[in-house]
Amino acid sequence: MEFDIMVGPNRWKDAAELASRAESASFSGLMFTETGQTPWMSIAAAAMAAPRLTYSTGIAVAFPMSPMVAASLAWELADNTQGQFRLGLGSQVRAHVERRYGMEFDPPGPRMRDYLHAVQATLAAFRGEAKLDHRGPYYQLTMLPQQWMPLSHSHGDVKVDVSAVGPWMTRMAGAVADGVHVHPLHSVHYINERLLPAVAEGADSADRNPAEVDLLIPVFIVPGDTSEEREALAHRARTQIGFYGSTKNYAFQFEDLGFEGVSSRLNDCIKAGDLTGLAATITDEMLDTFAIVGPWNEIADRLIDRYQGLAKRVISYLTVDDLAANPGNVSKWRDVATAVTAA
């Protein structure tokens, strides 16, 4: 298993510094998410500082970008990281796409499928394998003059991954994508009983081996040798789990495990602005289900026990938070990373 760090918005110099620390601490890579900042420039800065890491977007919001732009960015980053880049795309939600970006959203599943095909067709054209001639229901890319071709390189087989939660998008990912970005709010039950069967169904429909589809799994990791040491990250994890769980799209994650009515209570907390109540709603049992919690010397074994054989890459959701508060913990994270990547 590869072991990465999830990275949010930051300044380029901070991204470069984090990359250097991650590389020295034996992490495999950095995954940059897109929230209030695009990931591309931070990845470039990080890759210049730590060229041995693998870089990925987890996720970049697809619909505000032309597939040509997404493919071009991926091509350039693959070139300059010597092939150590994966393009992770996601649809986001309607409100953000329509009201924040001013772009079309519906229908998100078929639109994303066409988007992925368009990106893949563009990358194939960049590699010189075929003329660009993608004619889909939502995107048509049919023009690529020679003078507009990007610089050629030998790292053009860029992995294109997609985020998926529900059955339709997950089946589509199994049919089309190189990998699936699993949602941070997940359980092993969800992966085994819902996600993997849907991926397999999609792969079968496209005459693919489901094993060809990588799972990239962000994980809330809460290490500490005492409850006091774990308190800050545990609260951060409870709050984030509660935030995700408050939306109806993720209610099934709780209900499947017998935590009935939890999503509704979380939604009430969000509406009331009660973040304290939101975190308090997530019990220790829920935290242990949706996160990895324990003393430092058990974290690696717990990650391996839960995810080995499932995940291509495990991405630590809270490492940046921990290192910001406790810079001296870098050696402890190194021990975890070394053990996980050796498994």
Tab-separated table of C-alpha atoms in Angstrom:
chain	number	residue	atom	x	y	z
A	1	MET	CA	0.000	0.000	0.000
A	2	GLU	CA	1.053	3.534	-0.680
A	3	PHE	CA	0.577	6.079	2.108
A	4	ASP	CA	-0.165	9.699	1.218
A	5	ILE	CA	-1.110	12.936	2.955
A	6	MET	CA	-4.275	14.880	2.142
A	7	VAL	CA	-3.497	18.566	1.559
A	8	GLY	CA	-5.927	21.485	1.487
A	9	PRO	CA	-5.458	25.108	0.404
A	10	ASN	CA	-2.045	26.592	1.121
A	11	ARG	CA	0.574	28.928	-0.224
A	12	TRP	CA	3.129	27.573	-2.663
A	13	LYS	CA	6.047	27.869	-0.244
A	14	ASP	CA	4.057	25.962	2.375
A	15	ALA	CA	3.220	23.250	-0.151
A	16	ALA	CA	6.902	22.931	-1.004
A	17	GLU	CA	7.901	22.750	2.659
A	18	LEU	CA	5.243	20.122	3.402
A	19	ALA	CA	6.365	18.055	0.422
A	20	SER	CA	9.952	18.069	1.636
A	21	ARG	CA	8.864	16.975	5.107
A	22	ALA	CA	6.599	14.265	3.679
A	23	GLU	CA	9.368	12.919	1.483
A	24	SER	CA	11.819	12.798	4.400
A	25	ALA	CA	9.155	11.080	6.538
A	26	SER	CA	8.761	8.210	4.036
A	27	PHE	CA	5.282	9.130	2.810
A	28	SER	CA	4.477	8.019	-0.727
A	29	GLY	CA	2.802	11.159	-1.976
A	30	LEU	CA	0.565	14.156	-1.506
A	31	MET	CA	-3.057	14.415	-2.587
A	32	PHE	CA	-4.271	17.982	-3.107
A	33	THR	CA	-7.958	18.683	-2.780
A	34	GLU	CA	-9.823	21.581	-4.401
A	35	THR	CA	-11.930	23.690	-2.056
A	36	GLY	CA	-11.131	27.398	-1.881
A	37	GLN	CA	-8.062	27.034	-4.074
A	38	THR	CA	-7.195	25.097	-7.204
A	39	PRO	CA	-4.559	22.382	-6.702
A	40	TRP	CA	-2.392	22.842	-9.772
A	41	MET	CA	0.132	25.478	-8.707
A	42	SER	CA	0.589	23.933	-5.273
A	43	ILE	CA	1.365	20.585	-6.895
A	44	ALA	CA	3.941	22.242	-9.144
A	45	ALA	CA	5.618	23.918	-6.167
A	46	ALA	CA	5.565	20.710	-4.126
A	47	ALA	CA	6.932	18.583	-6.951
A	48	MET	CA	9.873	20.920	-7.452
A	49	ALA	CA	10.750	20.504	-3.772
A	50	ALA	CA	10.163	16.747	-3.459
A	51	PRO	CA	10.475	14.997	-6.828
A	52	ARG	CA	10.280	11.440	-5.466
A	53	LEU	CA	6.686	11.764	-4.254
A	54	THR	CA	3.566	10.898	-6.224
A	55	TYR	CA	1.098	13.754	-6.643
A	56	SER	CA	-2.626	13.609	-7.247
A	57	THR	CA	-5.766	15.705	-7.134
A	58	GLY	CA	-8.395	14.442	-4.764
A	59	ILE	CA	-10.437	15.807	-6.250
A	60	ALA	CA	-10.270	18.552	-8.862
A	61	VAL	CA	-13.757	19.819	-9.694
A	62	ALA	CA	-14.390	18.696	-13.249
A	63	PHE	CA	-17.368	20.560	-14.653
A	64	PRO	CA	-15.961	24.117	-14.394
A	65	MET	CA	-13.066	23.011	-16.666
A	66	SER	CA	-13.093	21.966	-20.267
A	67	PRO	CA	-11.892	18.357	-20.589
A	68	MET	CA	-9.135	19.769	-22.798
A	69	VAL	CA	-7.928	21.954	-19.913
A	70	ALA	CA	-8.028	19.031	-17.477
A	71	ALA	CA	-6.100	16.788	-19.866
A	72	SER	CA	-3.554	19.522	-20.602
A	73	LEU	CA	-2.892	20.145	-16.917
A	74	ALA	CA	-2.541	16.422	-16.275
A	75	TRP	CA	-0.194	16.030	-19.230
A	76	GLU	CA	2.035	18.880	-18.073
A	77	LEU	CA	2.161	17.655	-14.482
A	78	ALA	CA	2.900	14.096	-15.600
A	79	ASP	CA	5.793	15.412	-17.673
A	80	ASN	CA	7.287	17.507	-14.889
A	81	THR	CA	6.865	14.840	-12.190
A	82	GLN	CA	8.390	12.111	-14.375
A	83	GLY	CA	5.082	10.288	-14.483
A	84	GLN	CA	4.338	10.654	-10.769
A	85	PHE	CA	0.905	12.251	-11.173
A	86	ARG	CA	-2.674	10.967	-11.082
A	87	LEU	CA	-5.622	13.096	-12.166
A	88	GLY	CA	-8.514	12.751	-9.742
A	89	LEU	CA	-11.806	14.306	-10.837
A	90	GLY	CA	-15.151	14.786	-9.160
A	91	SER	CA	-18.508	16.330	-9.933
A	92	GLN	CA	-18.940	18.329	-6.694
A	93	VAL	CA	-22.600	19.102	-5.923
A	94	ARG	CA	-25.234	21.035	-7.812
A	95	ALA	CA	-25.158	24.195	-5.681
A	96	HIS	CA	-21.418	24.681	-6.110
A	97	VAL	CA	-21.327	23.900	-9.820
A	98	GLU	CA	-24.349	26.006	-10.748
A	99	ARG	CA	-24.157	28.855	-8.217
A	100	ARG	CA	-20.451	29.162	-7.376
A	101	TYR	CA	-18.987	28.253	-10.759
A	102	GLY	CA	-21.920	29.222	-12.985
A	103	MET	CA	-21.680	25.987	-14.983
A	104	GLU	CA	-24.051	23.191	-15.992
A	105	PHE	CA	-24.433	20.204	-13.676
A	106	ASP	CA	-27.238	17.935	-14.899
A	107	PRO	CA	-27.180	15.031	-15.314
A	108	PRO	CA	-24.044	14.591	-13.182
A	109	GLY	CA	-23.467	10.876	-13.777
A	110	PRO	CA	-23.753	10.743	-17.574
A	111	ARG	CA	-22.010	14.117	-17.819
A	112	MET	CA	-19.071	12.811	-15.781
A	113	ARG	CA	-18.869	9.669	-17.900
A	114	ASP	CA	-18.672	11.773	-21.050
A	115	TYR	CA	-16.129	14.049	-19.366
A	116	LEU	CA	-13.851	11.125	-18.534
A	117	HIS	CA	-14.105	9.781	-22.066
A	118	ALA	CA	-13.237	13.249	-23.401
A	119	VAL	CA	-10.185	13.554	-21.137
A	120	GLN	CA	-9.011	10.078	-22.121
A	121	ALA	CA	-9.503	10.831	-25.817
A	122	THR	CA	-7.480	14.020	-25.439
A	123	LEU	CA	-4.638	12.229	-23.670
A	124	ALA	CA	-4.619	9.584	-26.405
A	125	ALA	CA	-4.337	12.362	-28.990
A	126	PHE	CA	-1.473	13.933	-27.037
A	127	ARG	CA	0.280	10.547	-27.111
A	128	GLY	CA	-0.164	10.419	-30.873
A	129	GLU	CA	-2.312	7.296	-30.730
A	130	ALA	CA	-5.379	8.732	-32.442
A	131	LYS	CA	-6.777	11.896	-33.941
A	132	LEU	CA	-8.838	13.895	-31.466
A	133	ASP	CA	-12.428	13.101	-32.380
A	134	HIS	CA	-14.557	12.874	-29.253
A	135	ARG	CA	-18.245	13.390	-29.991
A	136	GLY	CA	-20.181	12.817	-26.799
A	137	PRO	CA	-23.582	13.969	-25.570
A	138	TYR	CA	-22.112	16.841	-23.531
A	139	TYR	CA	-18.600	17.428	-24.866
A	140	GLN	CA	-17.316	17.547	-28.422
A	141	LEU	CA	-13.561	17.819	-28.928
A	142	THR	CA	-12.590	17.493	-32.592
A	143	MET	CA	-9.788	19.990	-33.216
A	144	LEU	CA	-6.122	19.729	-32.230
A	145	PRO	CA	-3.789	21.424	-34.740
A	146	GLN	CA	-0.153	20.372	-34.576
A	147	GLN	CA	0.966	23.797	-33.384
A	148	TRP	CA	-1.322	23.404	-30.362
A	149	MET	CA	0.000	20.007	-29.342
A	150	PRO	CA	1.747	19.960	-25.950
A	151	LEU	CA	5.382	18.994	-25.587
A	152	SER	CA	5.822	15.272	-26.106
A	153	HIS	CA	7.142	13.099	-23.291
A	154	SER	CA	7.268	9.461	-22.221
A	155	HIS	CA	4.873	9.708	-19.258
A	156	GLY	CA	1.628	10.095	-21.158
A	157	ASP	CA	-0.209	7.128	-19.659
A	158	VAL	CA	-1.790	9.339	-17.004
A	159	LYS	CA	-4.123	7.627	-14.548
A	160	VAL	CA	-7.552	9.268	-14.541
A	161	ASP	CA	-9.554	8.627	-11.387
A	162	VAL	CA	-13.008	9.727	-10.281
A	163	SER	CA	-14.807	10.185	-6.980
A	164	ALA	CA	-17.842	7.964	-6.503
A	165	VAL	CA	-20.245	7.239	-3.654
A	166	GLY	CA	-23.584	6.055	-5.011
A	167	PRO	CA	-24.185	2.984	-7.179
A	168	TRP	CA	-24.536	4.704	-10.565
A	169	MET	CA	-21.321	6.712	-10.308
A	170	THR	CA	-19.469	3.756	-8.815
A	171	ARG	CA	-20.537	1.439	-11.656
A	172	MET	CA	-19.490	4.099	-14.139
A	173	ALA	CA	-16.105	4.407	-12.436
A	174	GLY	CA	-15.626	0.658	-12.720
A	175	ALA	CA	-16.316	0.848	-16.435
A	176	VAL	CA	-14.337	3.958	-17.327
A	177	ALA	CA	-11.835	5.160	-14.698
A	178	ASP	CA	-8.411	3.968	-13.613
A	179	GLY	CA	-9.284	4.457	-9.972
A	180	VAL	CA	-12.039	5.372	-7.541
A	181	HIS	CA	-11.681	8.066	-4.917
A	182	VAL	CA	-13.548	6.580	-1.970
A	183	HIS	CA	-15.296	9.138	0.211
A	184	PRO	CA	-13.585	9.873	3.556
A	185	LEU	CA	-16.862	8.932	5.272
A	186	HIS	CA	-16.821	5.189	4.725
A	187	SER	CA	-16.754	1.894	6.559
A	188	VAL	CA	-15.278	-1.431	5.541
A	189	HIS	CA	-18.870	-2.668	5.300
A	190	TYR	CA	-19.617	0.024	2.708
A	191	ILE	CA	-16.503	-0.824	0.693
A	192	ASN	CA	-17.173	-4.564	0.670
A	193	GLU	CA	-20.965	-4.591	0.394
A	194	ARG	CA	-21.712	-1.561	-1.760
A	195	LEU	CA	-18.678	-0.082	-3.480
A	196	LEU	CA	-16.741	-3.128	-4.687
A	197	PRO	CA	-19.786	-4.958	-6.114
A	198	ALA	CA	-20.748	-1.823	-8.055
A	199	VAL	CA	-17.188	-1.365	-9.332
A	200	ALA	CA	-17.151	-5.014	-10.423
A	201	GLU	CA	-20.495	-4.639	-12.187
A	202	GLY	CA	-19.217	-1.624	-14.094
A	203	ALA	CA	-15.944	-3.316	-14.946
A	204	ASP	CA	-17.767	-6.400	-16.224
A	205	SER	CA	-19.927	-4.217	-18.474
A	206	ALA	CA	-16.764	-2.887	-20.111
A	207	ASP	CA	-14.989	-6.268	-20.255
A	208	ARG	CA	-12.468	-5.089	-17.667
A	209	ASN	CA	-10.942	-6.884	-14.725
A	210	PRO	CA	-12.222	-5.152	-11.553
A	211	ALA	CA	-8.741	-5.547	-10.080
A	212	GLU	CA	-7.551	-2.989	-12.630
A	213	VAL	CA	-9.533	-0.295	-10.816
A	214	ASP	CA	-7.522	1.183	-7.954
A	215	LEU	CA	-9.144	2.338	-4.726
A	216	LEU	CA	-7.761	5.563	-3.279
A	217	ILE	CA	-9.042	5.804	0.279
A	218	PRO	CA	-8.781	8.877	2.539
A	219	VAL	CA	-8.775	7.910	6.209
A	220	PHE	CA	-9.314	9.862	9.413
A	221	ILE	CA	-6.288	8.770	11.464
A	222	VAL	CA	-6.313	9.755	15.142
A	223	PRO	CA	-3.048	8.683	16.804
A	224	GLY	CA	-1.955	9.305	20.359
A	225	ASP	CA	-0.755	7.378	23.358
A	226	THR	CA	-3.331	8.949	25.691
A	227	SER	CA	-6.884	10.167	25.259
A	228	GLU	CA	-5.608	13.678	25.968
A	229	GLU	CA	-3.073	13.401	23.164
A	230	ARG	CA	-5.791	12.215	20.786
A	231	GLU	CA	-8.378	14.779	21.853
A	232	ALA	CA	-7.730	17.501	19.256
A	233	LEU	CA	-7.644	15.175	16.250
A	234	ALA	CA	-10.556	13.136	17.596
A	235	HIS	CA	-12.660	16.289	17.821
A	236	ARG	CA	-11.595	17.284	14.302
A	237	ALA	CA	-12.539	13.823	13.025
A	238	ARG	CA	-15.899	13.812	14.827
A	239	THR	CA	-16.729	17.228	13.404
A	240	GLN	CA	-15.810	16.255	9.849
A	241	ILE	CA	-17.657	12.938	10.071
A	242	GLY	CA	-20.658	14.827	11.418
A	243	PHE	CA	-20.470	17.405	8.649
A	244	TYR	CA	-20.392	14.756	5.941
A	245	GLY	CA	-23.012	12.635	7.672
A	246	SER	CA	-25.469	15.522	7.930
A	247	THR	CA	-26.260	15.332	4.214
A	248	LYS	CA	-28.880	12.910	2.944
A	249	ASN	CA	-26.512	11.441	0.346
A	250	TYR	CA	-24.461	9.873	3.135
A	251	ALA	CA	-27.245	8.886	5.545
A	252	PHE	CA	-27.016	5.255	4.407
A	253	GLN	CA	-23.462	5.055	5.769
A	254	PHE	CA	-24.925	5.241	9.285
A	255	GLU	CA	-28.138	3.321	8.648
A	256	ASP	CA	-26.333	0.337	7.114
A	257	LEU	CA	-24.486	-0.076	10.405
A	258	GLY	CA	-27.517	0.317	12.648
A	259	PHE	CA	-26.891	3.960	13.563
A	260	GLU	CA	-30.437	4.925	12.633
A	261	GLY	CA	-31.563	8.536	12.824
A	262	VAL	CA	-28.023	9.850	13.230
A	263	SER	CA	-27.925	11.676	9.902
A	264	SER	CA	-31.158	13.502	10.736
A	265	ARG	CA	-29.778	14.599	14.115
A	266	LEU	CA	-26.577	15.769	12.471
A	267	ASN	CA	-28.580	17.766	9.950
A	268	ASP	CA	-30.480	19.425	12.792
A	269	CYS	CA	-27.154	20.433	14.367
A	270	ILE	CA	-25.964	21.946	11.092
A	271	LYS	CA	-29.175	23.934	10.665
A	272	ALA	CA	-28.870	25.224	14.245
A	273	GLY	CA	-25.188	26.072	13.842
A	274	ASP	CA	-24.443	23.714	16.738
A	275	LEU	CA	-20.970	22.402	15.918
A	276	THR	CA	-20.447	21.246	19.491
A	277	GLY	CA	-23.568	19.115	19.264
A	278	LEU	CA	-22.512	17.922	15.827
A	279	ALA	CA	-19.250	16.489	17.153
A	280	ALA	CA	-20.904	15.110	20.288
A	281	THR	CA	-23.388	13.133	18.177
A	282	ILE	CA	-20.517	11.026	16.822
A	283	THR	CA	-20.034	8.384	19.513
A	284	ASP	CA	-16.820	6.501	20.231
A	285	GLU	CA	-18.265	3.498	18.388
A	286	MET	CA	-18.955	5.604	15.310
A	287	LEU	CA	-15.500	7.168	15.491
A	288	ASP	CA	-13.858	3.743	15.633
A	289	THR	CA	-15.970	2.665	12.643
A	290	PHE	CA	-15.202	5.637	10.413
A	291	ALA	CA	-11.659	6.382	11.626
A	292	ILE	CA	-8.480	4.683	12.786
A	293	VAL	CA	-7.942	5.541	16.453
A	294	GLY	CA	-5.226	4.261	18.757
A	295	PRO	CA	-1.749	4.579	20.213
A	296	TRP	CA	1.061	5.436	17.854
A	297	ASN	CA	2.571	1.960	17.874
A	298	GLU	CA	-0.712	0.376	16.755
A	299	ILE	CA	-1.756	2.780	13.993
A	300	ALA	CA	0.177	1.101	11.173
A	301	ASP	CA	-1.100	-2.367	12.063
A	302	ARG	CA	-4.681	-1.100	12.242
A	303	LEU	CA	-4.355	0.562	8.841
A	304	ILE	CA	-2.885	-2.596	7.346
A	305	ASP	CA	-5.528	-4.831	8.923
A	306	ARG	CA	-8.356	-2.667	7.601
A	307	TYR	CA	-7.144	-1.670	4.159
A	308	GLN	CA	-4.532	-4.104	2.870
A	309	GLY	CA	-5.971	-5.860	-0.149
A	310	LEU	CA	-8.511	-3.070	-0.633
A	311	ALA	CA	-6.572	0.159	-1.081
A	312	LYS	CA	-3.970	1.040	-3.672
A	313	ARG	CA	-3.327	4.242	-1.754
A	314	VAL	CA	-4.363	5.228	1.766
A	315	ILE	CA	-4.464	8.977	2.294
A	316	SER	CA	-4.134	10.399	5.797
A	317	TYR	CA	-6.781	13.086	6.199
A	318	LEU	CA	-5.486	14.707	9.404
A	319	THR	CA	-1.683	14.552	9.212
A	320	VAL	CA	-1.341	18.185	8.135
A	321	ASP	CA	-3.423	19.274	11.127
A	322	ASP	CA	-1.315	17.188	13.491
A	323	LEU	CA	2.026	18.385	12.144
A	324	ALA	CA	0.892	22.000	12.333
A	325	ALA	CA	0.078	21.579	16.029
A	326	ASN	CA	2.849	19.100	16.876
A	327	PRO	CA	5.852	19.437	14.526
A	328	GLY	CA	7.811	16.962	16.621
A	329	ASN	CA	5.412	14.178	15.634
A	330	VAL	CA	7.034	13.906	12.211
A	331	SER	CA	9.222	11.040	13.445
A	332	LYS	CA	6.142	9.168	14.670
A	333	TRP	CA	4.443	9.640	11.306
A	334	ARG	CA	7.643	8.366	9.671
A	335	ASP	CA	7.370	5.140	11.645
A	336	VAL	CA	3.742	4.721	10.542
A	337	ALA	CA	4.525	5.494	6.897
A	338	THR	CA	7.496	3.133	6.837
A	339	ALA	CA	5.442	0.256	8.224
A	340	VAL	CA	2.426	0.827	5.981
A	341	THR	CA	4.393	1.128	2.751
A	342	ALA	CA	6.429	-1.965	3.610
A	343	ALA	CA	3.329	-4.120	4.149
